[in-house]
Coordinates of C-alpha atoms and ligand atoms in Angstrom, one line a residue:
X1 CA 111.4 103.3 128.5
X2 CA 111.3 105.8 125.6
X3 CA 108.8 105.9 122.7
X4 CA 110.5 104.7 119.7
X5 CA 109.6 104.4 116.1
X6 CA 110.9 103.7 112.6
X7 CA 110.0 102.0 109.3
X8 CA 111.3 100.6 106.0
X9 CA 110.3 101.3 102.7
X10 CA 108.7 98.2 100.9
X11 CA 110.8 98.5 97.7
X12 CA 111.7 95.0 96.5
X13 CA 112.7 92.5 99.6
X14 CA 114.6 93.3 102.5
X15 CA 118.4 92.3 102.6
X16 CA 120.9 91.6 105.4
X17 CA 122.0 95.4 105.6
X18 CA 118.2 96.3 106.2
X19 CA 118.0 93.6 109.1
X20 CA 121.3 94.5 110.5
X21 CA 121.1 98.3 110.5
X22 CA 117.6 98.6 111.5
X23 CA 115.1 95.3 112.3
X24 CA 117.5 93.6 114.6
X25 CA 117.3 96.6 116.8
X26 CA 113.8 96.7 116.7
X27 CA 113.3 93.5 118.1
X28 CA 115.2 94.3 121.1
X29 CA 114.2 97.6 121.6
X30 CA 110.2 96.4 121.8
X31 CA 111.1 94.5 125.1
X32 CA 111.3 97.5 127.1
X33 CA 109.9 100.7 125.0
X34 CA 107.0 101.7 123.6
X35 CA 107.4 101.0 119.9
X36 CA 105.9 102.2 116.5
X37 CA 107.0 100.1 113.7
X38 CA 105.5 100.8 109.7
X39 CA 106.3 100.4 106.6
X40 CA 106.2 103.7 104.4
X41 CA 104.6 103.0 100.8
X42 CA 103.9 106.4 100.2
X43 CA 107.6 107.4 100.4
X44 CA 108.2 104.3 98.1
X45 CA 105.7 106.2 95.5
X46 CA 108.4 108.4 95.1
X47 CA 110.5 105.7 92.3
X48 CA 108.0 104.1 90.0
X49 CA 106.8 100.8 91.7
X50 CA 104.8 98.0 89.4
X51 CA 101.6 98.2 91.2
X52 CA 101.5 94.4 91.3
X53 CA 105.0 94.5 92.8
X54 CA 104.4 97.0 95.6
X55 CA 101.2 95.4 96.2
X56 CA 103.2 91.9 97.0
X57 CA 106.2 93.8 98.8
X58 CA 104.2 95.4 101.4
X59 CA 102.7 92.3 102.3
X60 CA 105.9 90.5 102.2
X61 CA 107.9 93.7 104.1
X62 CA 104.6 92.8 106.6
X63 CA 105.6 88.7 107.2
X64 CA 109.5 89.7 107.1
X65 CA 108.9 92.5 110.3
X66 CA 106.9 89.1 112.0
X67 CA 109.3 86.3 110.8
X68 CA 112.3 88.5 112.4
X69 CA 110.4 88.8 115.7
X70 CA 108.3 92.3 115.7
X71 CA 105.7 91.1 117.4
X72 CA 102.3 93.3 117.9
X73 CA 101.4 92.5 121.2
X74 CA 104.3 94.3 121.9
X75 CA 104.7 96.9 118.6
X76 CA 102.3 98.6 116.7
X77 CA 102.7 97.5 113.2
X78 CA 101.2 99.4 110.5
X79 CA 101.5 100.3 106.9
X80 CA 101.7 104.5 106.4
X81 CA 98.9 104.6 103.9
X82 CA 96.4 103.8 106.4
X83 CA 97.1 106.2 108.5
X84 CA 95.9 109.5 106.8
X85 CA 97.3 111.6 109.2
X86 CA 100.8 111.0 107.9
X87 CA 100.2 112.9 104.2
X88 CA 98.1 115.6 106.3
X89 CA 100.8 116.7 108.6
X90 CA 103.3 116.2 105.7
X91 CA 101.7 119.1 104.0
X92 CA 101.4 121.4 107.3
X93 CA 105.4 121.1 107.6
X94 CA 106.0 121.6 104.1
X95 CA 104.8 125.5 104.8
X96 CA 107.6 125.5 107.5
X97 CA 110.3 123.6 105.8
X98 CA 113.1 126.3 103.4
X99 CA 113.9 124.9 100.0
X100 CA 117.4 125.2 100.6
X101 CA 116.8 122.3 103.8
X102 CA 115.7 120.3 101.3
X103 CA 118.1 120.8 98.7
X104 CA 120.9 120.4 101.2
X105 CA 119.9 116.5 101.9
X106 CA 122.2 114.0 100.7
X107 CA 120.0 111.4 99.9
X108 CA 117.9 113.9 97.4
X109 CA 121.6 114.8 95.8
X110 CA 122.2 110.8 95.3
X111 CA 119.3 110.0 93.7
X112 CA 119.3 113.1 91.6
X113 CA 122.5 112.4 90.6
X114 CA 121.4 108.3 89.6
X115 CA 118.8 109.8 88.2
X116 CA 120.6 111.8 85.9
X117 CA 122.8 108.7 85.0
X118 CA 119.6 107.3 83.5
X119 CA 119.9 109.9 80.9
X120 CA 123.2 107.9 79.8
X121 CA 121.0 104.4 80.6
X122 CA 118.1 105.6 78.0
X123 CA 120.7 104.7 75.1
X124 CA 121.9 101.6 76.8
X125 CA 117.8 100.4 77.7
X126 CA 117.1 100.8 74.2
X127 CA 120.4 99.0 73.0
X128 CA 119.4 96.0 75.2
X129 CA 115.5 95.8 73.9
X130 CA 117.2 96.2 70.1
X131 CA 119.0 93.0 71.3
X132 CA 116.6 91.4 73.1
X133 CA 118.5 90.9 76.3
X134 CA 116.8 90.4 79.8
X135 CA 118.2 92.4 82.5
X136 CA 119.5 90.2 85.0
X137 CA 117.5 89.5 87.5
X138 CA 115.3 93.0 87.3
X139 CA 111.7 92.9 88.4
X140 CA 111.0 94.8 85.8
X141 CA 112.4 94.6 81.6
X142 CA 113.7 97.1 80.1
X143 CA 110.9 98.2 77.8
X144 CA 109.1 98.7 80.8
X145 CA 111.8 101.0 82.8
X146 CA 112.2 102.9 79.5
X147 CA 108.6 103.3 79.0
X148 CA 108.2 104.9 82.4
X149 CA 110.7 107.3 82.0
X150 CA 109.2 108.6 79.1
X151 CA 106.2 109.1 80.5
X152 CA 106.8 110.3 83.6
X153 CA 110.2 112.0 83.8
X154 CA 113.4 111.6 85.6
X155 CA 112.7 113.5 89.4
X156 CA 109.6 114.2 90.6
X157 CA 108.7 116.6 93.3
X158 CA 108.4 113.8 95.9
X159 CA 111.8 113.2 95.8
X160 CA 112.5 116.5 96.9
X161 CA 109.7 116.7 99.7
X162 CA 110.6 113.0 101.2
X163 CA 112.0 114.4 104.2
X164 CA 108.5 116.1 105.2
X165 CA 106.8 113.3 105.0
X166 CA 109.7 111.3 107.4
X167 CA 109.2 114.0 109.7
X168 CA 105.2 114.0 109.8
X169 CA 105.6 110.1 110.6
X170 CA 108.0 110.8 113.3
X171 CA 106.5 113.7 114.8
X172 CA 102.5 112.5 114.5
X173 CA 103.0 110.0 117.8
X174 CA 105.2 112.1 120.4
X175 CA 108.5 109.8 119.2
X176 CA 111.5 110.3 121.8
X177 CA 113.7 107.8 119.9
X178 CA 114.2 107.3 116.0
X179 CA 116.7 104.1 115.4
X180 CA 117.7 104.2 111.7
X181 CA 121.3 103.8 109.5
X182 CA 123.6 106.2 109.5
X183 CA 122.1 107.2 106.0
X184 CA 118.9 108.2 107.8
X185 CA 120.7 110.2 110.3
X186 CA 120.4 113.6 108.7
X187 CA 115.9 113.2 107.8
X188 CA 116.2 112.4 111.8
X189 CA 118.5 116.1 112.1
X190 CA 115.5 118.1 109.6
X191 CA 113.0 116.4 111.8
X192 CA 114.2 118.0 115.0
X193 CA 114.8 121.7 113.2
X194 CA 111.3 121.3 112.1
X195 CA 109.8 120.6 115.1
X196 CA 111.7 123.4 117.0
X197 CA 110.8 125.7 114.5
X198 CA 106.5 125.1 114.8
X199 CA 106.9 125.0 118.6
X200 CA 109.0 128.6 118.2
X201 CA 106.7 130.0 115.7
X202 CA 103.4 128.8 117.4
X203 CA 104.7 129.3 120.8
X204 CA 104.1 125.7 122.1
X205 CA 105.6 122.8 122.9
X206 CA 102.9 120.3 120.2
X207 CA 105.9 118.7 119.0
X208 CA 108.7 116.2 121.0
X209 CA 111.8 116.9 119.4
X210 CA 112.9 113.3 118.2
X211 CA 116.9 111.5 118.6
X212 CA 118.4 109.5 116.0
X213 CA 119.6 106.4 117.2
X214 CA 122.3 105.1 115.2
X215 CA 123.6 101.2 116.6
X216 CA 126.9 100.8 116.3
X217 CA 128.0 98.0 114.0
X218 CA 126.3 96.9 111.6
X219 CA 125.2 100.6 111.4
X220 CA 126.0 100.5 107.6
X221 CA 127.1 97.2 105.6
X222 CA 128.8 97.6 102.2
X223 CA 128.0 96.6 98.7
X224 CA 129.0 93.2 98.1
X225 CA 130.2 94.5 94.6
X226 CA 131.5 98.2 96.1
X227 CA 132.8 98.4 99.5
X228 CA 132.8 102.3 99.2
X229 CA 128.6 102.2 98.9
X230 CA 126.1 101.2 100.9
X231 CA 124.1 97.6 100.5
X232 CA 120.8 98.8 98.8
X233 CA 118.1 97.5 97.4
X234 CA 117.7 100.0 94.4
X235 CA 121.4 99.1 93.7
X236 CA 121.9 98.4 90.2
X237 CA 123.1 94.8 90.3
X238 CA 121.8 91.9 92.2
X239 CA 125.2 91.2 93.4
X240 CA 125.1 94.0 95.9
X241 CA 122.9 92.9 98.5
X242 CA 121.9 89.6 100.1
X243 CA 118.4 89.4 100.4
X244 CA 116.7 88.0 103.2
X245 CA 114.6 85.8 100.6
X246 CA 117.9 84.4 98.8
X247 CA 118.1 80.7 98.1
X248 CA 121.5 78.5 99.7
X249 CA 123.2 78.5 96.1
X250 CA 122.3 82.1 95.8
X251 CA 124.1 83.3 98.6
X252 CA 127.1 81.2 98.0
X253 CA 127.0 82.6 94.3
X254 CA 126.8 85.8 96.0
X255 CA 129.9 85.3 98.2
X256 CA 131.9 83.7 95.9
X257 CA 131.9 87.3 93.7
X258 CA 131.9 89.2 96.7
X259 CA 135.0 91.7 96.2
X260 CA 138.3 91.0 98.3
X261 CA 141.1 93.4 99.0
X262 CA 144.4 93.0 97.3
X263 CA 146.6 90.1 98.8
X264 CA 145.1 86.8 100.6
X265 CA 144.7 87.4 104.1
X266 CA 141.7 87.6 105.9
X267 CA 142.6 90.9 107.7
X268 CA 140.2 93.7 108.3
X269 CA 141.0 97.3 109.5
X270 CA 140.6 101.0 108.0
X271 CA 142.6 100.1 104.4
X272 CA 140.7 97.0 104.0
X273 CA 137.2 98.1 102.8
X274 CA 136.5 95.0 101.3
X275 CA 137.3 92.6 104.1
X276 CA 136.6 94.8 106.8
X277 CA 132.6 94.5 105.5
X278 CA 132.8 91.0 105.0
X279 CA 134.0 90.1 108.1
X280 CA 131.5 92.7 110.0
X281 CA 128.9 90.3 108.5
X282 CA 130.0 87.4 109.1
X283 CA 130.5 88.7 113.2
X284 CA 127.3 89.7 113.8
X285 CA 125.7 86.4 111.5
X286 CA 128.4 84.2 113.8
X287 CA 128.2 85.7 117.3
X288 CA 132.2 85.4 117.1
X289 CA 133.9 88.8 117.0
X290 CA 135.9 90.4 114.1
X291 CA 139.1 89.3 116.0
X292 CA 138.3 85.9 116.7
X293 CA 137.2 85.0 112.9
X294 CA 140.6 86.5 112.0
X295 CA 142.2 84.2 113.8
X296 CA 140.2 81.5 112.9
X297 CA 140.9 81.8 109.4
X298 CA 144.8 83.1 109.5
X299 CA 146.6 81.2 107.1
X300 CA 143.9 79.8 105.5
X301 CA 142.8 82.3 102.1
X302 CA 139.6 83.5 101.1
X303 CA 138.0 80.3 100.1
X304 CA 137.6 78.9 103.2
X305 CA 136.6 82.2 104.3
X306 CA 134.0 82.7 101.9
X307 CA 132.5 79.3 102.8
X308 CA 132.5 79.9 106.1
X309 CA 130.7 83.4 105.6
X310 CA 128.0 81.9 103.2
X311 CA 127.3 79.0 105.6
X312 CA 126.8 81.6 108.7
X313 CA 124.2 83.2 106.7
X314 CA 122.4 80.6 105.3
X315 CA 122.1 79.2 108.4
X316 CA 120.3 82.3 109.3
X317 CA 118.4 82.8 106.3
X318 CA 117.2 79.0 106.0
X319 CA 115.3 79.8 109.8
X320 CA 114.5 83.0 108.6
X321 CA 112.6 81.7 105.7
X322 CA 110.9 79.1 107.3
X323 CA 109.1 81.3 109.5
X324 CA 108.0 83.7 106.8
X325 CA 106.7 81.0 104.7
X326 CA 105.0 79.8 107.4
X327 CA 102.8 83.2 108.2
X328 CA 99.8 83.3 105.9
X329 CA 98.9 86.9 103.9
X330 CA 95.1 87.1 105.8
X331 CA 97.4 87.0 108.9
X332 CA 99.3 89.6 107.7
X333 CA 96.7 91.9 106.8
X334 CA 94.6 91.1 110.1
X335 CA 97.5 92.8 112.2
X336 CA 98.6 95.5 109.7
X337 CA 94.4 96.6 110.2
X338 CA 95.0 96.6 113.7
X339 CA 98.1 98.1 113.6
X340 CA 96.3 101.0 111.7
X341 CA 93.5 101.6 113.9
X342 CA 96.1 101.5 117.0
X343 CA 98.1 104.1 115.1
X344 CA 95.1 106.3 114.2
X345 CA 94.0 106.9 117.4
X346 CA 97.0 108.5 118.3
X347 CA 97.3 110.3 115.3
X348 CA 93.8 111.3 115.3
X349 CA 94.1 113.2 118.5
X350 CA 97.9 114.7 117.6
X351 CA 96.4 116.3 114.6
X352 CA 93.5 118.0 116.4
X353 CA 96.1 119.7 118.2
X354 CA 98.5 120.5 115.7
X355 CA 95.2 122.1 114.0
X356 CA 94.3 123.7 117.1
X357 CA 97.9 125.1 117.4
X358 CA 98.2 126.5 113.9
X359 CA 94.1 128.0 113.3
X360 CA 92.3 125.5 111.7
X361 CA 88.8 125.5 112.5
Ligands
ADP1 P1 117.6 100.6 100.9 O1 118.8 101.6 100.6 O2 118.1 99.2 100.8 O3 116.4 100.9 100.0 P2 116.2 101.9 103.0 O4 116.7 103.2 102.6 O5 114.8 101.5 102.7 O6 117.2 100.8 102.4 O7 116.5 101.7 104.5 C1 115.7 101.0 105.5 C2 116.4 100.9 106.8 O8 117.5 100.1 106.7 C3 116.9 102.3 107.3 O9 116.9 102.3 108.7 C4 118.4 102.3 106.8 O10 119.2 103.1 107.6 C5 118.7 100.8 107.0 N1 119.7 100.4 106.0 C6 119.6 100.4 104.7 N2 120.7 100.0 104.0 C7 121.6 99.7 105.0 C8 122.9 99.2 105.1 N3 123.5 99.0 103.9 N4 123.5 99.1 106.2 C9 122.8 99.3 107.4 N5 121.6 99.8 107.4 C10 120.9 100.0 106.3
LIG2 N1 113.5 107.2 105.0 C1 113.6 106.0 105.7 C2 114.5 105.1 104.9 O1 114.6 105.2 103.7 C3 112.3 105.3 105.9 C4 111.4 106.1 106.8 C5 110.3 106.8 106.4 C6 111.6 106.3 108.2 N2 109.7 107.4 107.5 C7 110.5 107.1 108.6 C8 112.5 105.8 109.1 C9 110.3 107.4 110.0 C10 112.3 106.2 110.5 C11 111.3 107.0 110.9 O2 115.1 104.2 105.4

C-alpha cells in the first residue's frame, strides 16, 4: 500500500501510448494503493490551447480516465486548476530550484528546439494560407497558429518552470510513488532533489521524497511515422499516434502507413525499431506475447500483420468508445468537483505547514 499519484496533460485526446505508458497502470494500481489521479491544465497553458479546445479536452481527458476504469470511489480525480495549492507551492520551490536544473531538463531542450523549428515553419504557415491549404487534420488552421506566434512569441517562461509546478503537484499530498513514461522520469529525479533540498535547508522532514515508477513495456511506444520518437500528441502529423477516439477505418489507415523495417518478416529485436514497436502494441492490445505473434505471423508478410494489429485495437477501441460515449459531461463535472474538494483538503493542511516551515505568518 503506497500513496501514488500522477496525471496527464489535457492537450488534444489521449492515444494508445498515453493508455499504455500511464492509465493502464493506474487502474491497477487503485486496487490496493492510495491513489491521486488529475489532469494538469495549467501545465497544458504552457503551448497555446484554443480556449474552446481545452475547455472540451479536459472534460473529455475527465470521461477517458472513467471509460478506462479510474474509478473515484477508489481514486481521487481532479483537475489541477481547482486545486490552488498546486500554483502556490509551485512558486515557493521556484526560490529553491537553480537555473541550471532547469535548463538541464530534456524535455525543456526538445521543445525549445521544436520551437525554434517554427522559425523555419513561419515561412511555410504563410506559404500554405497564400495557397489556401488546410492542414491536415489540425485543430487549429494555419492563420490561427501563425497569428499566435506573432503575438505571443516562440518560448515562454512556463516552459522553462514546468518542472516546479510537477514537483508542487507531487509533493502537496505526501506521494510515495509517481508512475509515469520514461520521458517523465527525470521531473520525477528534480522532484526528489527539491524536496531533499527544503527538508535540508529548513531542517525538517515537510516533504516525502517521491519514486518514479516506470512499468516495463509499454513504458514508451514509438511514432507510428518515426520509430526513433516517442508517440505524442503534439507530434506534427496525425499519423504518429493512434488516439483512443479514432474511428475503425481510421486506425486501419493508420496501420496500413505505419513504417516497417527493411525486408518482410515480422521479426522484432534491437535492429528492428519499426517492428519491434508494432509488435509491442499489438502484445499488450492481444494478451499474446511478442514471441507468440511472431510465430503466428512467420511466413506470412506485413499485410496480414497489419490486419491483424488494426483489428486487436479496434477491438479495444470500439469498447473503449462505447463507454465514454456513454458517460454524460454533468457526470463528469460532478466527480472532478468532488475530486477537488477531496484533494483540497489535503492540500489545504500540507501548505499550512509548508508555510509554517518556511515563516509565513
Ligand atoms: P504527450 O507527449 O502525448 O503529450 P504527455 O507528455 O502528456 O504525452 O504524457 C502523459 C503520460 O503518458 C505520461 O505519464 C507519459 O510518460 C505517458 N506517455 C506519453 N507518451 C507516451 C508514449 N509514447 N509511450 C508511453 N507512455 C507515454
Ligand atoms: N509532466 C507530465 C507529463 O507531461 C504530467 C504531469 C504533471 C505529472 N504533473 C504531474 C505526472 C505529476 C505525474 C505527476 O506527462
Amino acid at each position: 500500500m503506497s500513496r501514488i499519484l500522477s496525471a496527464v496533460q489535457p492537450t488534444n485526446n489521449l492515444h494508445i501510448g498515453n493508455y499504455l505508458g500511464a492509465i493502464k497502470q493506474w487502474v491497477e494500481l487503485q486496487e490496493s494503493n492510495e491513489t491521486i489521479f488529475f489532469i494538469v491544465d495549467l501545465h497544458a497553458l504552457t503551448v497555446y490551447q484554443k480556449p474552446e479546445l481545452l475547455r472540451q479536452n479536459i472534460l473529455d481527458v475527465a470521461r477517458m480516465y472513467l471509460a478506462l476504469g479510474l474509478n473515484p470511489n477508489k481514486s481521487i480525480i481532479f483537475v489541477q486548476s481547482h486545486v490552488k495549492e498546486h500554483a502556490e507551492l509551485a512558486w515557493i520551490l521556484g526560490t529553491i530550484v537553480k537555473m541550471g536544473e532547469l535548463e538541464r531538463m530534456t524535455q525543456f531542450k526538445d521543445k525549445i528546439e521544436s520551437l525554434s523549428e517554427i522559425t523555419g515553419q513561419i515561412k511555410n504557415l504563410e506559404m500554405l494560407i497564400k495557397d489556401e491549404t488546410r492542414i491536415y487534420l489540425a485543430p487549429v488552421t494555419a492563420q490561427e497558429i501563425l497569428d499566435y506566434i506573432k503575438k505571443r512569441g516562440h518560448s515562454n517562461v512556463g516552459l522553462f518552470t514546468y518542472p516546479v509546478l510537477m514537483a508542487a503537484d507531487i509533493l502537496l499530498y505526501d506521494t510515495e510513488r509517481v508512475p509515469v513514461g520514461e520521458d517523465q522520469k527525470q521531473h520525477v529525479e528534480l522532484t526528489r532533489d527539491i524536496a531533499e533540498r527544503f527538508n535540508k535547508l529548513y531542517g525538517k522532514v515537510v516533504f516525502t521524497v517521491p519514486e518514479p515508477m516506470i512499468s516495463q513495456s509499454g513504458a514508451r511506444v514509438m511514432g507510428l511515422d518515426d520509430p526513433a520518437k516517442k508517440m505524442s500528441k503534439s507530434a506534427a502529423s496525425a499519423y504518429n499516434y493512434i488516439s483512443l477516439l479514432d474511428d475503425v477505418a481510421t486506425v486501419k489507415k493508420k496501420i496500413k502507413k505505419a513504417v516497417t523495417d527493411s525486408g518482410a518478416e515480422v521479426l522484432g529485436g534491437a535492429s528492428r525499431p519499426a517492428l519491434n514497436n508494432l509488435l509491442t502494441i499489438y502484445s499488450l492490445f492481444s494478451d499474446k506475447s511478442v514471441t507468440a505473434l511472431e510465430k503466428e505471423f512467420a511466413g506470412k508478410g506485413y499485410v496480414d500483420f497489419k490486419n491483424g494489429l488494426a483489428d486487436a485495437l479496434n477491438a479495444f477501441l470500439e469498447a473503449f468508445q462505447e463507454k465514454f460515449h456513454a458517460i454524460k459531461e454533468s457526470e463528469a463535472r460532478d466527480i472532478l468537483a468532488d475530486g477537488a474538494a477531496r484533494a483540497s483538503t489535503r492540500s489545504a493542511l500540507k501548505m499550512a505547514q509548508i508555510k509554517e516551515a518556511i515563516g509565513l505568518i
